[in-house]
Coordinates of C-alpha atoms and ligand atoms in Angstrom, one line a residue:
X139 CA 0.0 0.0 0.0
X140 CA 1.5 3.3 -1.0
X141 CA 1.5 5.2 2.3
X142 CA 3.6 8.1 0.8
X143 CA 3.0 9.4 -2.6
X144 CA 5.3 11.4 -4.9
X145 CA 6.4 14.8 -3.6
X146 CA 4.8 17.9 -5.0
X147 CA 5.7 18.6 -8.6
X148 CA 7.8 21.7 -8.9
X149 CA 6.5 23.0 -12.2
X150 CA 5.3 26.6 -12.0
X151 CA 1.6 26.6 -11.2
X152 CA -1.2 29.2 -11.1
X153 CA -4.2 28.4 -8.9
X154 CA -7.3 30.4 -10.0
X155 CA -10.1 30.6 -7.5
X156 CA -13.4 31.6 -9.1
X157 CA -15.4 33.0 -6.2
X158 CA -12.5 34.1 -4.0
X159 CA -14.7 36.2 -1.7
X160 CA -16.9 33.3 -0.8
X161 CA -17.1 31.3 2.4
X162 CA -15.4 28.2 1.0
X163 CA -12.3 30.1 -0.2
X164 CA -11.7 31.8 3.2
X165 CA -12.7 28.8 5.4
X166 CA -11.1 26.0 3.5
X167 CA -9.1 26.7 0.4
X168 CA -6.9 29.6 1.4
X169 CA -6.0 28.2 4.9
X170 CA -5.1 24.9 3.1
X171 CA -2.9 26.7 0.5
X172 CA -1.3 28.7 3.2
X173 CA -0.5 25.5 5.2
X174 CA 1.0 23.9 2.1
X175 CA 3.0 27.1 1.5
X176 CA 4.3 27.2 5.0
X177 CA 5.3 23.5 4.7
X178 CA 7.1 24.4 1.5
X179 CA 4.9 22.0 -0.4
X180 CA 3.9 24.4 -3.2
X181 CA 6.1 24.9 -6.3
X182 CA 8.8 27.5 -6.0
X183 CA 6.9 29.5 -8.6
X184 CA 3.2 29.7 -7.9
X185 CA 0.5 32.4 -8.0
X186 CA -3.0 32.5 -6.8
X187 CA -5.5 34.6 -8.8
X188 CA -8.8 35.5 -7.1
X189 CA -11.7 36.2 -9.4
X190 CA -15.0 37.6 -8.2
X191 CA -17.6 40.3 -8.8
X192 CA -16.5 42.8 -6.2
X193 CA -14.4 45.8 -6.9
X194 CA -11.1 45.9 -5.0
X195 CA -8.0 47.9 -5.2
X196 CA -4.8 45.9 -4.8
X197 CA -4.5 46.9 -1.2
X198 CA -8.2 46.4 -0.4
X199 CA -8.0 42.9 -1.8
X200 CA -5.0 42.0 0.3
X201 CA -6.7 43.4 3.4
X202 CA -9.9 41.5 2.6
X203 CA -8.0 38.2 2.3
X204 CA -6.0 38.9 5.5
X205 CA -9.1 39.7 7.4
X206 CA -11.1 36.7 6.2
X207 CA -8.4 34.1 6.3
X208 CA -9.7 31.6 8.7
X209 CA -6.6 30.8 10.7
X210 CA -6.0 30.7 14.4
X211 CA -3.8 33.5 15.9
X212 CA -0.2 32.3 16.0
X213 CA -0.9 29.3 13.8
X214 CA 1.4 30.7 11.1
X215 CA 4.4 32.9 11.2
X216 CA 3.5 36.5 10.2
X217 CA 6.3 36.4 7.6
X218 CA 4.8 33.3 5.9
X219 CA 1.4 35.0 5.8
X220 CA 2.9 38.1 4.3
X221 CA 4.9 36.2 1.6
X222 CA 1.9 34.0 0.9
X223 CA -0.2 37.1 0.2
X224 CA 2.5 38.4 -2.1
X225 CA 1.7 35.5 -4.4
X226 CA -2.0 36.6 -4.7
X227 CA -3.6 38.9 -7.3
X228 CA -7.1 39.8 -8.1
X229 CA -9.2 39.9 -11.3
X230 CA -12.6 41.6 -11.0
X231 CA -15.4 40.2 -13.3
X232 CA -18.9 39.0 -13.5
X233 CA -19.1 35.2 -13.8
X234 CA -21.2 35.4 -17.0
X235 CA -19.2 38.1 -18.7
X236 CA -17.0 36.9 -21.5
X237 CA -14.6 39.9 -21.6
X238 CA -13.8 39.3 -17.9
X239 CA -12.5 35.8 -18.9
X240 CA -10.4 37.4 -21.7
X241 CA -8.8 39.6 -19.1
X242 CA -8.2 36.6 -16.9
X243 CA -6.6 34.9 -19.8
X244 CA -4.3 37.8 -20.5
X245 CA -3.4 38.0 -16.8
X246 CA -2.4 34.3 -16.9
X247 CA -0.4 34.8 -20.1
X248 CA 1.4 37.8 -18.6
X249 CA 2.5 35.6 -15.6
X250 CA 3.7 32.9 -18.0
X251 CA 5.6 35.5 -20.0
X252 CA 7.2 36.8 -16.8
X253 CA 8.2 33.2 -15.8
X254 CA 9.3 32.5 -19.4
X255 CA 7.3 29.2 -19.6
X256 CA 3.9 27.7 -19.9
X257 CA 2.7 27.1 -16.3
X258 CA 0.2 24.6 -14.9
X259 CA -3.3 26.0 -14.4
X260 CA -5.7 24.8 -11.7
X261 CA -9.2 26.3 -11.7
X262 CA -11.3 26.0 -8.6
X263 CA -15.0 26.7 -8.9
X264 CA -15.7 28.2 -5.5
X265 CA -19.2 29.3 -6.4
X266 CA -22.8 28.0 -6.0
X267 CA -23.4 25.0 -8.4
X268 CA -26.0 26.9 -10.3
X269 CA -23.1 28.9 -11.8
X270 CA -21.0 26.0 -12.9
X271 CA -22.3 25.6 -16.3
X272 CA -22.0 29.3 -17.3
X273 CA -18.5 29.5 -15.9
X274 CA -17.3 26.3 -17.6
X275 CA -18.7 27.6 -20.9
X276 CA -17.0 30.9 -20.5
X277 CA -13.7 29.3 -19.6
X278 CA -14.0 27.1 -22.7
X279 CA -14.9 30.0 -25.0
X280 CA -11.8 31.9 -23.9
X281 CA -9.7 28.8 -24.4
X282 CA -8.8 28.6 -20.7
X283 CA -9.8 25.0 -20.6
X284 CA -6.9 24.1 -22.9
X285 CA -3.3 23.8 -21.7
X286 CA -1.1 26.5 -23.3
X287 CA 1.4 23.8 -24.3
X288 CA 0.9 20.0 -24.7
X289 CA 4.3 19.2 -23.5
X290 CA 4.7 21.2 -20.4
X291 CA 1.8 22.9 -18.5
X292 CA -1.4 21.1 -17.8
X293 CA -4.8 22.5 -17.0
X294 CA -7.1 21.0 -14.4
X295 CA -10.5 21.8 -12.9
X296 CA -11.5 21.3 -9.3
X297 CA -15.3 21.1 -8.9
X298 CA -17.2 20.9 -5.6
X299 CA -20.3 18.8 -4.6
X300 CA -23.2 18.8 -5.1
X301 CA -22.7 17.5 -8.6
X302 CA -26.1 18.4 -10.0
X303 CA -29.3 18.9 -8.0
X304 CA -30.7 15.5 -9.2
X305 CA -29.6 12.7 -11.5
X306 CA -30.5 14.6 -14.7
X307 CA -28.5 17.7 -13.5
X308 CA -25.6 15.4 -12.6
X309 CA -25.7 13.8 -16.1
X310 CA -25.8 17.1 -17.9
X311 CA -22.9 18.6 -15.8
X312 CA -21.0 15.4 -16.5
X313 CA -21.6 15.7 -20.3
X314 CA -20.5 19.3 -20.3
X315 CA -17.3 18.5 -18.3
X316 CA -16.7 15.5 -20.6
X317 CA -17.0 17.8 -23.7
X318 CA -14.5 20.3 -22.3
X319 CA -12.0 18.2 -20.5
X320 CA -10.4 14.8 -20.5
X321 CA -11.3 12.8 -17.3
X322 CA -7.7 13.2 -16.1
X323 CA -8.2 16.9 -15.9
X324 CA -11.4 16.7 -13.8
X325 CA -11.1 16.6 -10.0
X326 CA -14.5 16.2 -8.3
X327 CA -14.2 17.1 -4.7
X328 CA -16.0 15.1 -1.9
X329 CA -13.8 16.2 0.9
X330 CA -14.8 13.2 3.1
X331 CA -12.7 11.0 0.8
X332 CA -9.6 13.0 1.9
X333 CA -10.1 12.7 5.6
X334 CA -7.2 10.9 7.1
X335 CA -9.4 8.7 9.4
X336 CA -11.5 7.6 6.4
X337 CA -8.4 6.7 4.3
X338 CA -7.4 4.6 7.3
X339 CA -10.3 2.3 6.7
X340 CA -8.6 0.9 3.7
X341 CA -5.3 0.4 5.6
X342 CA -7.2 -1.2 8.5
X343 CA -9.0 -3.6 6.2
X344 CA -6.3 -4.5 3.7
X345 CA -3.2 -4.3 5.8
X346 CA -4.7 -6.6 8.5
X347 CA -5.8 -9.7 6.7
X348 CA -7.2 -11.2 9.9
X349 CA -10.4 -9.0 9.6
X350 CA -11.1 -9.7 5.9
X351 CA -12.6 -13.2 6.2
X352 CA -15.2 -11.7 8.7
X353 CA -16.0 -8.9 6.4
X354 CA -19.2 -10.3 5.0
X355 CA -22.8 -11.2 5.6
X356 CA -22.0 -14.5 7.4
X357 CA -20.4 -12.5 10.2
X358 CA -21.7 -9.0 10.0
X359 CA -25.2 -8.2 11.2
X360 CA -25.5 -4.5 10.2
X361 CA -23.5 -1.4 9.6
X362 CA -24.5 2.0 11.0
X363 CA -23.0 5.2 9.4
X364 CA -23.7 8.4 11.3
X365 CA -22.8 12.0 10.5
X366 CA -24.2 14.2 13.3
X367 CA -23.6 17.9 13.5
X368 CA -24.3 20.0 16.6
X369 CA -24.5 23.2 14.6
X370 CA -27.7 24.0 12.9
X371 CA -27.4 26.2 9.8
X372 CA -24.7 28.8 9.4
X373 CA -25.3 31.4 6.8
X374 CA -26.5 28.9 4.2
X375 CA -30.2 28.9 4.8
X376 CA -31.4 29.6 1.3
X377 CA -28.9 27.2 -0.3
X378 CA -29.6 24.4 2.2
X379 CA -33.4 24.8 2.0
X380 CA -33.2 23.8 -1.7
X381 CA -31.0 20.8 -0.9
X382 CA -31.9 19.1 2.3
X383 CA -29.8 16.7 4.3
X384 CA -30.0 13.8 1.8
X385 CA -28.6 15.8 -1.1
X386 CA -26.2 17.8 1.1
X387 CA -24.4 14.8 2.7
X388 CA -26.3 11.6 1.8
X389 CA -25.6 11.5 -1.9
X390 CA -21.9 12.1 -1.3
X391 CA -20.2 11.9 2.1
X392 CA -22.3 9.1 3.5
X393 CA -22.1 7.0 0.4
X394 CA -18.4 7.6 0.2
X395 CA -18.1 6.1 3.7
X396 CA -20.3 3.2 2.7
X397 CA -18.1 2.5 -0.3
X398 CA -14.9 2.4 1.7
X399 CA -16.5 -0.1 4.2
X400 CA -18.1 -2.4 1.6
X401 CA -15.8 -2.3 -1.4
X402 CA -13.7 -5.3 -2.5
X403 CA -10.0 -5.2 -2.2
X404 CA -8.7 -3.3 -5.3
X405 CA -6.2 -5.1 -7.6
X406 CA -3.7 -2.4 -6.8
X407 CA -3.7 0.9 -4.9
X408 CA -3.7 2.9 -8.1
X409 CA -6.3 5.7 -8.4
X410 CA -8.0 3.8 -11.2
X411 CA -8.4 0.5 -9.3
X412 CA -9.5 2.1 -6.1
X413 CA -12.1 4.3 -7.9
X414 CA -13.3 1.3 -9.9
X415 CA -14.0 -0.7 -6.7
X416 CA -15.7 2.2 -5.0
X417 CA -17.9 2.7 -8.0
X418 CA -18.6 -1.1 -8.3
X419 CA -19.9 -1.3 -4.7
X420 CA -22.0 1.9 -5.1
X421 CA -23.5 0.4 -8.2
X422 CA -24.5 -2.6 -6.2
X423 CA -26.8 -0.6 -3.8
X424 CA -30.4 -1.7 -4.6
X425 CA -32.9 0.9 -5.5
X426 CA -35.4 1.2 -2.7
X427 CA -39.1 0.8 -3.3
X428 CA -41.9 3.0 -1.8
X429 CA -43.0 0.3 0.6
X430 CA -39.5 -0.4 1.8
X431 CA -38.8 3.3 2.2
X432 CA -41.9 3.7 4.3
X433 CA -40.9 0.8 6.6
X434 CA -37.2 1.7 7.0
X435 CA -36.7 5.5 6.5
X436 CA -37.2 8.5 8.8
X437 CA -36.9 12.2 8.2
X438 CA -37.0 15.2 10.5
X439 CA -36.7 18.9 10.7
X440 CA -35.3 20.8 13.7
X441 CA -37.8 23.2 15.3
X442 CA -36.9 26.7 14.2
X443 CA -35.5 25.7 10.8
X444 CA -38.3 27.6 9.0
X445 CA -37.3 30.8 10.8
X446 CA -33.7 30.6 9.7
X447 CA -32.5 33.4 7.4
X448 CA -33.2 32.5 3.8
X449 CA -35.5 29.5 4.5
X450 CA -39.0 29.4 3.2
X451 CA -41.4 29.7 6.3
X452 CA -43.4 26.7 4.9
X453 CA -40.3 24.6 4.1
X454 CA -40.6 20.9 4.2
X455 CA -36.9 20.3 3.8
X456 CA -35.4 17.6 6.0
X457 CA -32.5 18.5 8.3
X458 CA -32.3 14.8 9.5
X459 CA -32.7 11.5 7.8
X460 CA -32.2 7.8 8.4
X461 CA -32.1 5.3 5.5
X462 CA -31.4 1.6 5.1
X463 CA -29.3 0.7 2.1
X464 CA -29.2 -2.9 0.9
X465 CA -26.5 -4.2 -1.4
X466 CA -26.8 -7.0 -3.9
X467 CA -24.1 -9.7 -4.3
X468 CA -23.0 -12.6 -2.2
X469 CA -20.9 -10.6 0.2
X470 CA -23.5 -8.2 1.6
X471 CA -26.9 -9.6 0.6
X472 CA -29.3 -9.1 3.6
X473 CA -26.9 -6.8 5.6
X474 CA -28.5 -3.4 6.2
X475 CA -26.3 -0.3 5.9
X476 CA -28.0 2.4 7.9
X477 CA -27.2 5.9 6.9
X478 CA -28.2 8.6 9.5
X479 CA -27.4 12.2 9.5
X480 CA -28.7 15.4 11.1
X481 CA -28.0 19.0 11.9
X482 CA -28.8 20.5 15.3
X483 CA -28.0 17.3 17.1
X484 CA -26.8 16.8 20.7
X485 CA -23.1 16.5 19.6
X486 CA -21.0 16.6 16.4
X487 CA -19.7 13.1 15.6
X488 CA -19.1 11.1 12.5
X489 CA -18.7 7.4 13.0
X490 CA -19.2 4.0 11.5
X491 CA -20.3 1.1 13.7
X492 CA -20.0 -2.5 12.4
X493 CA -22.0 -4.9 14.4
X494 CA -20.9 -8.5 14.3
X495 CA -23.4 -11.3 14.6
X496 CA -24.0 -12.2 18.3
X497 CA -23.4 -15.4 20.1
X498 CA -26.4 -17.8 20.1
X499 CA -28.8 -16.5 22.9
X500 CA -28.6 -18.5 26.1
X501 CA -31.4 -21.0 26.6
X502 CA -34.5 -19.3 27.9
X503 CA -32.9 -15.8 27.8
X504 CA -35.0 -12.9 26.6
X505 CA -32.2 -10.4 26.2
X506 CA -30.6 -10.1 22.8
X507 CA -27.1 -11.6 22.6
X508 CA -24.1 -9.3 23.1
X509 CA -22.4 -8.2 20.0
X510 CA -18.8 -7.3 19.1
X511 CA -18.8 -3.8 17.6
X512 CA -16.0 -2.3 15.6
X513 CA -16.2 1.5 15.4
X514 CA -14.3 3.9 13.1
X515 CA -14.6 7.3 14.7
X516 CA -14.0 9.6 11.8
X517 CA -14.2 12.9 13.8
X518 CA -13.7 14.4 16.3
X519 CA -11.4 12.3 18.5
X520 CA -10.5 10.0 15.6
X521 CA -10.0 6.5 16.7
X522 CA -10.7 2.8 16.0
X523 CA -12.3 0.8 18.8
X524 CA -13.5 -2.8 19.3
X525 CA -16.0 -3.8 21.8
X526 CA -15.2 -7.2 23.1
X527 CA -15.9 -9.4 26.1
X528 CA -13.6 -10.5 29.0
X529 CA -14.2 -12.6 32.1
X530 CA -15.0 -10.6 35.2
X531 CA -12.5 -11.8 37.8
X532 CA -13.9 -14.1 40.4
X533 CA -15.1 -17.6 41.2
X534 CA -18.0 -17.5 38.7
X535 CA -18.0 -17.1 35.0
X536 CA -19.4 -13.8 33.9
X537 CA -18.3 -11.9 30.7
X538 CA -18.2 -8.2 30.6
X539 CA -17.8 -5.8 27.7
X540 CA -14.5 -3.8 27.4
X541 CA -13.0 -1.7 24.7
X542 CA -9.7 -2.0 22.7
X543 CA -8.9 1.4 21.3
X544 CA -6.4 3.0 18.9
X545 CA -6.6 6.8 19.2
X546 CA -4.7 9.2 17.0
X547 CA -4.3 11.6 19.9
X548 CA -2.4 9.0 21.8
X549 CA 0.2 8.9 19.1
X550 CA 2.8 11.6 18.1
X551 CA 1.0 11.8 14.7
X552 CA -1.6 14.4 15.7
X553 CA 0.4 17.3 14.2
X554 CA 1.2 15.3 11.0
X555 CA -2.4 14.8 9.9
X556 CA -3.1 16.9 6.8
X557 CA -6.5 18.4 6.8
X558 CA -8.9 17.3 4.0
X559 CA -8.5 20.3 1.7
X560 CA -4.7 20.4 2.2
X561 CA -4.6 16.8 1.0
X562 CA -7.0 17.5 -1.9
X563 CA -5.1 20.5 -3.2
X564 CA -1.8 18.7 -3.0
X565 CA -3.2 15.7 -4.8
X566 CA -4.6 17.9 -7.6
X567 CA -1.2 19.5 -8.0
X568 CA 0.4 16.1 -8.4
X569 CA -2.4 14.7 -10.5
X570 CA -3.4 11.9 -8.1
X571 CA -7.2 11.3 -8.5
X572 CA -7.5 8.6 -5.9
X573 CA -9.3 10.8 -3.4
X574 CA -11.6 12.4 -6.0
X575 CA -15.0 11.0 -7.0
X576 CA -15.2 9.5 -10.5
X577 CA -18.2 10.1 -12.8
X578 CA -19.2 6.4 -12.2
X579 CA -19.3 6.9 -8.4
X580 CA -21.4 10.0 -8.8
X581 CA -23.9 8.5 -11.1
X582 CA -24.2 5.3 -9.0
X583 CA -24.8 7.4 -5.9
X584 CA -27.5 9.4 -7.7
X585 CA -29.2 6.2 -8.9
X586 CA -29.8 5.1 -5.3
X587 CA -30.6 8.5 -3.9
X588 CA -33.1 9.1 -6.8
X589 CA -35.0 6.0 -5.8
X590 CA -35.2 7.5 -2.3
X591 CA -36.3 10.9 -3.4
X592 CA -39.0 9.6 -5.7
X593 CA -41.0 8.6 -2.7
X594 CA -39.5 10.8 0.0
X595 CA -42.8 12.7 0.4
X596 CA -44.4 9.5 1.6
X597 CA -42.1 9.4 4.7
X598 CA -43.6 11.5 7.5
X599 CA -41.7 14.4 8.9
X600 CA -40.8 14.5 12.6
X601 CA -40.1 17.8 14.2
X602 CA -37.2 17.6 16.7
X603 CA -35.7 20.0 19.2
X604 CA -32.2 21.3 18.6
X605 CA -29.8 19.3 20.6
X606 CA -31.7 16.0 20.2
X607 CA -29.6 12.8 20.6
X608 CA -32.0 10.7 18.7
X609 CA -35.0 11.1 16.5
Ligands
BG6_747 C1 -20.5 19.8 3.6 C2 -22.0 20.0 3.8 O1 -20.3 19.1 2.3 O2 -20.0 19.0 4.6 C3 -22.2 20.7 5.1 O3 -22.4 20.9 2.7 C4 -21.6 19.9 6.2 O4 -23.6 20.9 5.4 C5 -20.1 19.6 5.9 O5 -21.6 20.7 7.4 C6 -19.5 18.7 6.9 O6 -18.1 18.6 6.7 P1 -17.1 18.4 7.8 O7 -15.8 18.2 7.2 O8 -17.2 19.7 8.7 O9 -17.5 17.2 8.6

């Protein structure tokens, strides 16, 4: 298993952030780029160009970025921040305005001229998905989707979830991307795939062959994948109201976790083989019928959601859901994979519990048999733990549950763990697509989610209080 991948390529690179003034850029992208810069993991020659609608003078732009850069006081040396900002410039323009892209193109060319070579170009669409199509078309019209030179600089596009608002939208976005780019140029972000604790699932499964024979329906009773968030909505009311929890995290993050738990061992750890296996298992999720959905699914909305800024006062959007996915094939037939997620819950935690089949119940016993449970705690307090049973000391024979635990915070690794966006940006620089979703994975996820959404209105809505631990 390749634990370490190739070091960052040192070819001059320009990172263009379309929507630089947005939340995603200041919360995730820029801190990740700054971290890579301070770790000396960016090419010697690199530039960041911010593109957005607002008017800024050079100094105002710098000040804006400095003010909105979401980093903790003292996290970086002031000198690093200052030099990092020196690499940034700004291009004002409306996203649907062709001349703005001509100006952007000239700006890129002038940097290449200064560097005396054709640099790599990475475009990140840091904008609402409704703007993707227009931006992609404008980029293509101004020839920005093409590398300036076949032999040296490449051009890549980084695109965020949600990929389409439904299966049709996903298909048409995919067709457009396919027309403008080669698959090797497209980096579709599902940042969960880049979480260290999620990648560790593959190491745990395939580097410890003792677990693999048990990784199937004869031994596993059920799998429960939870993504709970304590926070309700931040500033994204209007956006979230159109989406709901299933599309926001179900179609992507939750199914990405399912894929890593249920996939077969890939032939190799190449991006192609790993993505193929993830897609294969997602394709094996059975479509769910209306009657199954009514029996197994739940949805909820936290009280006060309809009063959030930007939310329709009559909104019937779910902020919580629970689904049961069934997979076909001899390995997983009959094993339910429960997917459960909510906002405004008692605590924030993402974890995956694998319940092993229990011992045979004792004769005459009414209590369900005890089960071994293997838990992957994805965040916070990343760990892997196993619930197992030991004899309570004494003259009798009584077994008691105990926990075997591996915790990242007990190791010296804590400071080495790259955050998800850091990892993604670095991988996009070096062209490693392992942690990016393929078009097959996205379409397979949408097929299952579409079968849920077709009958979603038949599932009754439960109202819950913020801070609920279960619904
Ligand atoms: C995003 C969703 O993709 O993931 C958000 O749009 C959610 O609603 C977030 O809060 C969770 O990501 P993380 O990394 O904070 O667990």
